[in-house]
mmCIF file of C-alpha atoms in Angstrom:
data_model
loop_
_atom_site.group_PDB
_atom_site.id
_atom_site.type_symbol
_atom_site.label_atom_id
_atom_site.label_comp_id
_atom_site.label_asym_id
_atom_site.label_seq_id
_atom_site.Cartn_x
_atom_site.Cartn_y
_atom_site.Cartn_z
ATOM 1 C CA MET A 15 0.000 0.000 0.000
ATOM 2 C CA VAL A 16 1.288 3.452 -0.937
ATOM 3 C CA SER A 17 0.370 6.772 0.608
ATOM 4 C CA TYR A 18 1.504 10.308 -0.194
ATOM 5 C CA ARG A 19 1.665 13.450 1.895
ATOM 6 C CA LYS A 20 3.103 16.890 1.700
ATOM 7 C CA ARG A 21 5.722 17.856 4.244
ATOM 8 C CA GLY A 22 6.495 21.551 4.046
ATOM 9 C CA ASN A 23 7.160 22.336 0.416
ATOM 10 C CA ALA A 24 7.991 18.744 -0.631
ATOM 11 C CA TRP A 25 6.043 15.535 -1.238
ATOM 12 C CA GLN A 26 6.808 12.168 0.358
ATOM 13 C CA TYR A 27 5.760 8.638 -0.530
ATOM 14 C CA GLU A 28 5.362 5.864 2.030
ATOM 15 C CA ILE A 29 5.130 2.200 1.014
ATOM 16 C CA SER A 30 4.001 -0.398 3.547
ATOM 17 C CA TYR A 31 5.237 -3.958 3.047
ATOM 18 C CA LYS A 32 6.035 -7.175 4.887
ATOM 19 C CA ASP A 33 9.658 -8.209 5.343
ATOM 20 C CA GLN A 34 10.979 -11.782 5.075
ATOM 21 C CA ASN A 35 9.842 -12.465 8.648
ATOM 22 C CA GLY A 36 6.267 -11.298 7.982
ATOM 23 C CA LYS A 37 6.664 -8.060 9.914
ATOM 24 C CA TYR A 38 5.248 -4.819 8.547
ATOM 25 C CA LYS A 39 7.824 -2.277 7.433
ATOM 26 C CA LYS A 40 7.619 1.139 5.849
ATOM 27 C CA LEU A 41 9.723 2.598 3.092
ATOM 28 C CA ARG A 42 9.691 6.389 2.886
ATOM 29 C CA LYS A 43 11.292 8.914 0.621
ATOM 30 C CA SER A 44 10.673 12.644 0.455
ATOM 31 C CA GLY A 45 12.003 15.684 -1.359
ATOM 32 C CA PHE A 46 9.737 15.633 -4.427
ATOM 33 C CA LEU A 47 8.538 19.048 -5.593
ATOM 34 C CA LEU A 48 5.403 17.610 -7.231
ATOM 35 C CA LYS A 49 3.079 14.830 -6.115
ATOM 36 C CA SER A 50 3.319 13.332 -9.609
ATOM 37 C CA GLU A 51 7.081 12.962 -9.126
ATOM 38 C CA ALA A 52 6.538 11.091 -5.848
ATOM 39 C CA ILE A 53 3.958 8.806 -7.527
ATOM 40 C CA LEU A 54 6.336 8.085 -10.399
ATOM 41 C CA ALA A 55 9.241 7.313 -8.042
ATOM 42 C CA ALA A 56 7.130 5.007 -5.860
ATOM 43 C CA SER A 57 5.847 3.189 -8.939
ATOM 44 C CA LYS A 58 9.402 2.662 -10.168
ATOM 45 C CA VAL A 59 10.506 1.232 -6.808
ATOM 46 C CA GLN A 60 7.581 -1.212 -6.760
ATOM 47 C CA THR A 61 8.279 -2.304 -10.330
ATOM 48 C CA GLU A 62 12.005 -2.854 -9.852
ATOM 49 C CA HIS A 63 11.699 -4.386 -6.373
ATOM 50 C CA PRO A 64 8.431 -6.378 -6.201
ATOM 51 C CA ASN A 65 9.099 -7.648 -2.664
ATOM 52 C CA LEU A 66 10.718 -4.361 -1.516
ATOM 53 C CA THR A 67 13.176 -6.153 0.791
ATOM 54 C CA THR A 68 15.868 -5.701 -1.862
ATOM 55 C CA VAL A 69 15.547 -1.929 -1.589
ATOM 56 C CA LYS A 70 16.942 -2.117 1.925
ATOM 57 C CA SER A 71 19.656 -4.527 0.759
ATOM 58 C CA GLY A 72 20.890 -1.847 -1.612
ATOM 59 C CA SER A 73 21.928 0.191 1.421
ATOM 60 C CA GLU A 74 24.567 -2.410 2.267
ATOM 61 C CA SER A 75 28.085 -1.427 1.242
ATOM 62 C CA LEU A 76 29.678 -3.115 -1.762
ATOM 63 C CA VAL A 77 32.546 -4.395 0.375
ATOM 64 C CA SER A 78 30.237 -5.853 3.025
ATOM 65 C CA TYR A 79 28.147 -7.619 0.380
ATOM 66 C CA TYR A 80 31.308 -8.929 -1.346
ATOM 67 C CA LYS A 81 32.665 -10.359 1.925
ATOM 68 C CA ARG A 82 29.392 -12.167 2.602
ATOM 69 C CA TRP A 83 29.297 -13.393 -1.003
ATOM 70 C CA ILE A 84 32.754 -14.986 -0.938
ATOM 71 C CA GLN A 85 32.038 -16.572 2.435
ATOM 72 C CA VAL A 86 28.824 -18.169 1.167
ATOM 73 C CA TYR A 87 29.814 -19.069 -2.404
ATOM 74 C CA LYS A 88 33.598 -19.475 -2.355
ATOM 75 C CA GLN A 89 34.964 -20.470 1.039
ATOM 76 C CA ASN A 90 34.091 -24.156 0.781
ATOM 77 C CA ALA A 91 34.066 -24.362 -3.010
ATOM 78 C CA VAL A 92 37.618 -23.307 -3.910
ATOM 79 C CA THR A 93 41.108 -24.128 -2.653
ATOM 80 C CA PRO A 94 42.510 -22.144 0.314
ATOM 81 C CA ILE A 95 44.937 -20.412 -2.057
ATOM 82 C CA THR A 96 42.156 -19.312 -4.411
ATOM 83 C CA TYR A 97 40.015 -18.178 -1.472
ATOM 84 C CA ASN A 98 42.947 -16.107 -0.243
ATOM 85 C CA LYS A 99 42.930 -14.326 -3.624
ATOM 86 C CA TYR A 100 39.256 -13.456 -3.132
ATOM 87 C CA GLN A 101 40.137 -12.073 0.306
ATOM 88 C CA ASN A 102 42.914 -9.970 -1.218
ATOM 89 C CA THR A 103 40.356 -8.524 -3.618
ATOM 90 C CA ALA A 104 38.275 -7.532 -0.568
ATOM 91 C CA LYS A 105 41.267 -5.655 0.882
ATOM 92 C CA HIS A 106 41.740 -3.723 -2.350
ATOM 93 C CA ALA A 107 37.990 -3.052 -2.561
ATOM 94 C CA ILE A 108 38.028 -1.471 0.909
ATOM 95 C CA GLU A 109 40.748 0.954 -0.201
ATOM 96 C CA LEU A 110 38.969 1.807 -3.451
ATOM 97 C CA PHE A 111 35.271 1.821 -2.528
ATOM 98 C CA GLY A 112 35.248 2.356 1.242
ATOM 99 C CA ASP A 113 31.654 2.391 2.542
ATOM 100 C CA LEU A 114 30.067 3.037 -0.865
ATOM 101 C CA LYS A 115 26.581 1.492 -0.934
ATOM 102 C CA LEU A 116 25.544 -0.959 -3.620
ATOM 103 C CA LYS A 117 22.674 1.278 -4.720
ATOM 104 C CA ASP A 118 25.086 4.202 -5.193
ATOM 105 C CA LEU A 119 27.550 2.287 -7.387
ATOM 106 C CA THR A 120 27.419 3.609 -10.948
ATOM 107 C CA LYS A 121 29.340 2.712 -14.099
ATOM 108 C CA LEU A 122 31.292 5.954 -13.851
ATOM 109 C CA ILE A 123 32.292 5.407 -10.229
ATOM 110 C CA TYR A 124 33.258 1.786 -10.898
ATOM 111 C CA GLN A 125 35.427 2.749 -13.887
ATOM 112 C CA GLU A 126 37.078 5.596 -11.944
ATOM 113 C CA ARG A 127 38.053 3.264 -9.081
ATOM 114 C CA LEU A 128 39.218 0.587 -11.527
ATOM 115 C CA ASN A 129 41.416 3.166 -13.249
ATOM 116 C CA GLU A 130 42.817 4.181 -9.872
ATOM 117 C CA PHE A 131 43.720 0.562 -9.118
ATOM 118 C CA ALA A 132 45.340 0.217 -12.548
ATOM 119 C CA LYS A 133 47.806 3.038 -11.811
ATOM 120 C CA THR A 134 49.803 0.790 -9.491
ATOM 121 C CA HIS A 135 49.005 -2.708 -10.758
ATOM 122 C CA ALA A 136 49.674 -4.824 -13.822
ATOM 123 C CA ARG A 137 46.893 -5.283 -16.362
ATOM 124 C CA ARG A 138 46.583 -8.973 -15.456
ATOM 125 C CA THR A 139 46.089 -8.107 -11.765
ATOM 126 C CA VAL A 140 43.452 -5.499 -12.637
ATOM 127 C CA SER A 141 41.653 -8.041 -14.819
ATOM 128 C CA CYS A 142 41.568 -10.588 -11.979
ATOM 129 C CA PHE A 143 40.319 -7.958 -9.510
ATOM 130 C CA HIS A 144 37.548 -6.909 -11.922
ATOM 131 C CA LYS A 145 36.559 -10.516 -12.662
ATOM 132 C CA GLN A 146 36.084 -11.413 -8.991
ATOM 133 C CA LEU A 147 34.286 -8.210 -8.045
ATOM 134 C CA ARG A 148 32.042 -8.353 -11.113
ATOM 135 C CA ALA A 149 30.908 -11.907 -10.290
ATOM 136 C CA CYS A 150 29.689 -10.640 -6.921
ATOM 137 C CA ILE A 151 27.976 -7.575 -8.415
ATOM 138 C CA LEU A 152 26.161 -9.743 -10.973
ATOM 139 C CA GLU A 153 24.833 -11.786 -8.060
ATOM 140 C CA ALA A 154 23.410 -8.580 -6.580
ATOM 141 C CA LEU A 155 21.847 -7.870 -9.972
ATOM 142 C CA ASP A 156 20.245 -11.337 -10.026
ATOM 143 C CA GLU A 157 18.831 -10.725 -6.551
ATOM 144 C CA LYS A 158 17.427 -7.399 -7.825
ATOM 145 C CA ILE A 159 19.347 -5.538 -5.128
ATOM 146 C CA ILE A 160 20.581 -3.354 -7.973
ATOM 147 C CA THR A 161 18.806 -2.828 -11.276
ATOM 148 C CA THR A 162 21.720 -2.253 -13.665
ATOM 149 C CA ASP A 163 25.201 -3.701 -14.072
ATOM 150 C CA PRO A 164 27.779 -0.999 -13.223
ATOM 151 C CA THR A 165 30.616 -3.243 -14.425
ATOM 152 C CA ARG A 166 29.251 -3.662 -17.954
ATOM 153 C CA LYS A 167 31.797 -2.769 -20.643
ATOM 154 C CA ALA A 168 34.397 -1.803 -18.037
ATOM 155 C CA VAL A 169 37.755 -0.949 -19.614
ATOM 156 C CA ILE A 170 40.703 -2.879 -18.226
ATOM 157 C CA THR A 171 44.059 -1.108 -18.149
ATOM 158 C CA GLY A 172 47.192 -1.506 -16.077
ATOM 159 C CA GLN A 173 50.923 -0.989 -15.865
ATOM 160 C CA GLU A 174 53.015 -2.726 -18.480
ATOM 161 C CA ARG A 175 55.860 -4.713 -17.013
ATOM 162 C CA PRO A 176 59.310 -4.355 -18.593
ATOM 163 C CA LYS A 177 59.678 -6.969 -21.271
ATOM 164 C CA MET A 178 62.189 -9.707 -20.691
ATOM 165 C CA ALA A 179 63.147 -12.893 -22.452
ATOM 166 C CA LYS A 180 60.823 -15.801 -21.687
ATOM 167 C CA THR A 181 63.384 -18.506 -22.366
ATOM 168 C CA LEU A 182 67.135 -19.034 -22.611
ATOM 169 C CA ASN A 183 68.757 -20.244 -25.804
ATOM 170 C CA TYR A 184 70.570 -23.557 -25.784
ATOM 171 C CA ALA A 185 74.034 -22.028 -25.278
ATOM 172 C CA ASP A 186 72.938 -19.913 -22.284
ATOM 173 C CA TRP A 187 70.984 -22.833 -20.831
ATOM 174 C CA THR A 188 74.024 -25.118 -20.869
ATOM 175 C CA LYS A 189 76.233 -22.303 -19.527
ATOM 176 C CA LEU A 190 73.868 -21.770 -16.595
ATOM 177 C CA LEU A 191 73.847 -25.481 -15.782
ATOM 178 C CA ARG A 192 77.665 -25.650 -15.824
ATOM 179 C CA TYR A 193 78.147 -22.805 -13.363
ATOM 180 C CA LEU A 194 75.406 -23.529 -10.820
ATOM 181 C CA ASN A 195 76.661 -24.478 -7.359
ATOM 182 C CA THR A 196 74.266 -27.350 -6.667
ATOM 183 C CA SER A 197 75.410 -27.718 -3.079
ATOM 184 C CA GLN A 198 73.435 -24.532 -2.367
ATOM 185 C CA ILE A 199 69.673 -24.872 -1.887
ATOM 186 C CA GLY A 200 68.674 -22.021 -4.198
ATOM 187 C CA GLU A 201 70.983 -23.020 -7.053
ATOM 188 C CA MET A 202 70.028 -26.693 -6.799
ATOM 189 C CA ILE A 203 66.374 -25.674 -7.137
ATOM 190 C CA ILE A 204 67.262 -23.687 -10.269
ATOM 191 C CA TYR A 205 69.217 -26.638 -11.679
ATOM 192 C CA LEU A 206 66.290 -29.021 -11.202
ATOM 193 C CA ALA A 207 63.851 -26.607 -12.866
ATOM 194 C CA ALA A 208 66.174 -26.278 -15.864
ATOM 195 C CA VAL A 209 66.626 -30.028 -16.392
ATOM 196 C CA THR A 210 63.133 -31.262 -15.508
ATOM 197 C CA GLY A 211 60.710 -28.421 -16.338
ATOM 198 C CA MET A 212 59.011 -28.907 -12.967
ATOM 199 C CA ARG A 213 56.893 -26.158 -11.446
ATOM 200 C CA TYR A 214 58.342 -24.351 -8.438
ATOM 201 C CA GLY A 215 55.776 -25.724 -5.989
ATOM 202 C CA GLU A 216 56.507 -29.253 -7.229
ATOM 203 C CA ILE A 217 60.254 -28.862 -6.709
ATOM 204 C CA VAL A 218 60.102 -27.430 -3.194
ATOM 205 C CA GLY A 219 57.516 -30.083 -2.316
ATOM 206 C CA LEU A 220 59.985 -32.911 -2.975
ATOM 207 C CA THR A 221 60.994 -35.200 -0.133
ATOM 208 C CA SER A 222 63.757 -37.830 -0.175
ATOM 209 C CA ASN A 223 61.018 -40.470 -0.631
ATOM 210 C CA ASP A 224 60.165 -38.888 -3.985
ATOM 211 C CA ILE A 225 63.638 -39.352 -5.428
ATOM 212 C CA ASP A 226 64.549 -42.753 -6.864
ATOM 213 C CA LEU A 227 68.264 -42.493 -7.612
ATOM 214 C CA GLU A 228 68.590 -46.164 -8.511
ATOM 215 C CA ASN A 229 66.110 -45.883 -11.376
ATOM 216 C CA LYS A 230 66.906 -42.206 -12.010
ATOM 217 C CA LEU A 231 63.330 -41.013 -11.460
ATOM 218 C CA ILE A 232 61.659 -38.150 -9.650
ATOM 219 C CA ASN A 233 58.112 -38.863 -8.476
ATOM 220 C CA VAL A 234 55.877 -35.792 -8.539
ATOM 221 C CA ASN A 235 52.864 -36.512 -6.349
ATOM 222 C CA LYS A 236 52.294 -33.287 -4.405
ATOM 223 C CA ALA A 237 53.371 -29.661 -4.196
ATOM 224 C CA TRP A 238 54.296 -27.203 -1.462
ATOM 225 C CA ASP A 239 52.332 -24.070 -0.696
ATOM 226 C CA TYR A 240 55.317 -21.705 -0.589
ATOM 227 C CA LYS A 241 53.108 -18.638 -0.980
ATOM 228 C CA TYR A 242 50.656 -19.006 1.905
ATOM 229 C CA LYS A 243 52.710 -21.559 3.865
ATOM 230 C CA THR A 244 49.948 -24.079 4.470
ATOM 231 C CA GLY A 245 52.272 -27.032 3.859
ATOM 232 C CA PHE A 246 51.878 -29.835 1.337
ATOM 233 C CA MET A 247 49.030 -29.552 -1.144
ATOM 234 C CA LYS A 248 47.717 -31.308 -4.236
ATOM 235 C CA THR A 249 49.422 -30.856 -7.580
ATOM 236 C CA LYS A 250 47.962 -28.310 -10.002
ATOM 237 C CA THR A 251 46.044 -30.983 -11.944
ATOM 238 C CA ARG A 252 45.628 -34.747 -11.707
ATOM 239 C CA SER A 253 47.903 -35.176 -14.731
ATOM 240 C CA SER A 254 50.629 -33.287 -12.836
ATOM 241 C CA VAL A 255 51.197 -36.472 -10.826
ATOM 242 C CA ARG A 256 53.940 -38.123 -12.858
ATOM 243 C CA GLU A 257 57.395 -39.691 -12.985
ATOM 244 C CA ILE A 258 60.199 -37.634 -14.512
ATOM 245 C CA ALA A 259 63.282 -39.393 -15.852
ATOM 246 C CA ILE A 260 66.595 -37.709 -15.016
ATOM 247 C CA ASP A 261 70.084 -38.112 -16.440
ATOM 248 C CA SER A 262 73.121 -39.534 -14.637
ATOM 249 C CA GLU A 263 74.637 -36.127 -13.883
ATOM 250 C CA THR A 264 71.439 -34.863 -12.280
ATOM 251 C CA SER A 265 71.182 -38.089 -10.293
ATOM 252 C CA ARG A 266 74.764 -37.624 -9.073
ATOM 253 C CA LYS A 267 74.143 -34.007 -8.061
ATOM 254 C CA LEU A 268 70.964 -34.943 -6.203
ATOM 255 C CA ASP A 269 72.747 -37.753 -4.378
ATOM 256 C CA LYS A 270 75.491 -35.382 -3.252
ATOM 257 C CA PHE A 271 72.944 -32.727 -2.246
ATOM 258 C CA LEU A 272 70.990 -35.210 -0.119
ATOM 259 C CA GLU A 273 74.194 -36.249 1.647
ATOM 260 C CA CYS A 274 74.937 -32.627 2.575
ATOM 261 C CA HIS A 275 71.338 -31.755 3.439
ATOM 262 C CA ALA A 276 70.060 -34.834 5.199
ATOM 263 C CA SER A 277 66.376 -34.569 6.103
ATOM 264 C CA GLU A 278 63.549 -36.726 7.372
ATOM 265 C CA PRO A 279 61.740 -38.796 4.695
ATOM 266 C CA ASN A 280 58.587 -36.666 4.834
ATOM 267 C CA ARG A 281 60.331 -33.307 5.178
ATOM 268 C CA PRO A 282 60.930 -31.183 2.052
ATOM 269 C CA ILE A 283 64.572 -31.534 0.992
ATOM 270 C CA PHE A 284 64.797 -27.810 0.218
ATOM 271 C CA MET A 285 63.619 -26.677 3.654
ATOM 272 C CA ASN A 286 66.504 -25.123 5.570
ATOM 273 C CA ALA A 287 67.438 -25.796 9.185
ATOM 274 C CA ALA A 288 65.170 -22.973 10.345
ATOM 275 C CA GLY A 289 62.184 -24.604 8.628
ATOM 276 C CA HIS A 290 62.046 -22.007 5.834
ATOM 277 C CA ILE A 291 61.423 -22.664 2.150
ATOM 278 C CA LEU A 292 62.300 -19.929 -0.318
ATOM 279 C CA VAL A 293 59.308 -18.045 -1.710
ATOM 280 C CA SER A 294 59.062 -17.096 -5.390
ATOM 281 C CA ALA A 295 60.561 -13.619 -4.893
ATOM 282 C CA GLU A 296 63.593 -15.120 -3.137
ATOM 283 C CA ILE A 297 64.297 -17.784 -5.766
ATOM 284 C CA ASN A 298 63.849 -15.235 -8.556
ATOM 285 C CA LYS A 299 66.423 -13.023 -6.814
ATOM 286 C CA VAL A 300 68.908 -15.923 -6.699
ATOM 287 C CA LEU A 301 68.282 -16.648 -10.383
ATOM 288 C CA THR A 302 68.560 -12.985 -11.438
ATOM 289 C CA GLU A 303 71.891 -12.577 -9.629
ATOM 290 C CA LYS A 304 73.276 -15.767 -11.169
ATOM 291 C CA LEU A 305 72.234 -14.770 -14.685
ATOM 292 C CA ALA A 306 73.780 -11.304 -14.217
ATOM 293 C CA GLU A 307 77.008 -12.887 -12.983
ATOM 294 C CA LEU A 308 77.161 -15.077 -16.106
ATOM 295 C CA LYS A 309 76.064 -12.201 -18.394
ATOM 296 C CA ILE A 310 72.999 -14.162 -19.516
ATOM 297 C CA PRO A 311 69.710 -12.379 -20.368
ATOM 298 C CA ARG A 312 67.333 -12.248 -17.421
ATOM 299 C CA ILE A 313 64.341 -14.599 -17.277
ATOM 300 C CA THR A 314 61.957 -15.492 -14.476
ATOM 301 C CA PHE A 315 62.120 -18.780 -12.630
ATOM 302 C CA HIS A 316 59.050 -19.970 -14.535
ATOM 303 C CA GLY A 317 61.015 -19.209 -17.682
ATOM 304 C CA LEU A 318 63.241 -22.202 -16.834
ATOM 305 C CA ARG A 319 60.215 -24.453 -17.355
ATOM 306 C CA HIS A 320 59.567 -22.838 -20.752
ATOM 307 C CA THR A 321 63.255 -23.118 -21.612
ATOM 308 C CA HIS A 322 63.286 -26.837 -20.818
ATOM 309 C CA ALA A 323 60.226 -27.500 -22.961
ATOM 310 C CA SER A 324 61.490 -25.370 -25.849
ATOM 311 C CA ILE A 325 64.860 -27.106 -25.966
ATOM 312 C CA LEU A 326 63.249 -30.555 -25.947
ATOM 313 C CA LEU A 327 60.962 -29.565 -28.821
ATOM 314 C CA TYR A 328 63.819 -28.087 -30.848
ATOM 315 C CA LYS A 329 65.828 -31.270 -30.261
ATOM 316 C CA GLY A 330 63.055 -33.362 -31.791
ATOM 317 C CA VAL A 331 61.220 -34.673 -28.720
ATOM 318 C CA SER A 332 57.530 -35.214 -29.536
ATOM 319 C CA VAL A 333 54.920 -32.777 -28.271
ATOM 320 C CA LEU A 334 53.158 -35.645 -26.476
ATOM 321 C CA SER A 335 56.303 -36.588 -24.524
ATOM 322 C CA VAL A 336 56.985 -32.962 -23.613
ATOM 323 C CA SER A 337 53.374 -32.552 -22.486
ATOM 324 C CA ARG A 338 53.616 -35.564 -20.182
ATOM 325 C CA ARG A 339 56.972 -34.463 -18.789
ATOM 326 C CA LEU A 340 55.564 -31.029 -17.941
ATOM 327 C CA GLY A 341 52.427 -32.531 -16.410
ATOM 328 C CA HIS A 342 50.024 -30.650 -18.653
ATOM 329 C CA SER A 343 46.381 -31.681 -18.385
ATOM 330 C CA ASN A 344 46.256 -32.332 -22.125
ATOM 331 C CA ILE A 345 48.412 -32.000 -25.226
ATOM 332 C CA THR A 346 46.352 -29.003 -26.392
ATOM 333 C CA THR A 347 47.786 -26.957 -23.518
ATOM 334 C CA THR A 348 51.310 -27.762 -24.689
ATOM 335 C CA GLN A 349 50.487 -27.019 -28.311
ATOM 336 C CA SER A 350 48.948 -23.634 -27.507
ATOM 337 C CA THR A 351 51.773 -22.643 -25.140
ATOM 338 C CA TYR A 352 54.537 -23.528 -27.593
ATOM 339 C CA LEU A 353 52.679 -22.858 -30.839
ATOM 340 C CA HIS A 354 55.428 -20.594 -32.214
ATOM 341 C CA ILE A 355 58.036 -23.336 -31.785
ATOM 342 C CA ILE A 356 55.792 -26.022 -33.254
ATOM 343 C CA LYS A 357 55.105 -23.860 -36.322
ATOM 344 C CA GLU A 358 58.836 -23.293 -36.794
ATOM 345 C CA LEU A 359 59.507 -27.023 -36.523
ATOM 346 C CA GLU A 360 56.687 -27.755 -38.985
ATOM 347 C CA SER A 361 58.347 -25.411 -41.471
ATOM 348 C CA GLN A 362 61.592 -27.369 -41.069
ATOM 349 C CA ASP A 363 59.686 -30.641 -41.511
ATOM 350 C CA GLN A 364 58.217 -29.374 -44.775
ATOM 351 C CA ASP A 365 61.751 -28.866 -46.090
ATOM 352 C CA LYS A 366 62.669 -32.412 -45.000
ATOM 353 C CA ILE A 367 59.590 -33.838 -46.712
ATOM 354 C CA ILE A 368 60.397 -32.081 -49.998
ATOM 355 C CA ALA A 369 64.013 -33.250 -49.769
ATOM 356 C CA ILE A 370 62.847 -36.873 -49.302
ATOM 357 C CA LEU A 371 60.492 -36.615 -52.280
ATOM 358 C CA ASN A 372 63.156 -35.022 -54.436
ATOM 359 C CA ASN A 373 65.455 -37.956 -53.762
ATOM 360 C CA ILE A 374 62.913 -40.417 -55.173
ATOM 361 C CA SER A 375 63.699 -39.504 -58.774
ATOM 362 C CA LYS A 376 67.462 -39.543 -58.277
#
């Protein structure tokens, strides 16, 4: 039921309704110069919010709604690491949106705050932030708490990181391997990444039980959460559980390393005496300093994985074998990641095919 009355020089509408508990509530709004304006506004509210409870929900702040949303929809549905990312988004949202109410969030405001975030973050980070926040806002749209999508057609920008090589060439790769001091934890980790293509979490999750020196195999069956320090965790995908064959030199270096760094069977072999495992920033620092010392172009630690795969492909190892060694979920992932190399190799194969056919008539 709607009623109207004039208060001073302005009109007010009052809508009576029952809340979710069956109790009568009243929704009032004043400040209309004409009664017709109050009637039009009340009609719009009733059309957009048939049960009227969502009108009150719109007074909740965006950050508060987002926190409740991730707790209900994400906490028990994603891994602890992924949930932590959603929580980080909440921290950024507090800085950007403060106590801004859902009903007051417009496309312009959203884009302005997104642009502000982009001033100090990489484009990929901004995209992830937008993706997580937008999913929550669309939920509010579905619940009719808001009537339009303020994130629609948002423009994603961000800081461009300085470009660096993604992989080492064969000469620099072999040079790096020759000059690594594999008695040191950090440099042994780098060596293993370069000769196996393992992910960082997989390497630092290795225990002595995972290393079969007799058969020259490394068993990848878990990873280590070096970022949030929750301990052992599952590998990235089911296909990441695999056996990786190693050469005699790598086997010898591992044997010597294990002698110098004896540890319990279920304790990570790269955990130091203080119980610390290097985080990604620390291992990248070790790698950067080593590459600078050897006058080799800088790459990231993950670039060692790409280097390993690229060299195997260039040396004629099949895409299927490389895919299995890397622990990719399917061969399509490998093909898409190393498409430029595969195309180059296909071009070389075409030349070989023509050469074979040309020899038929000779």
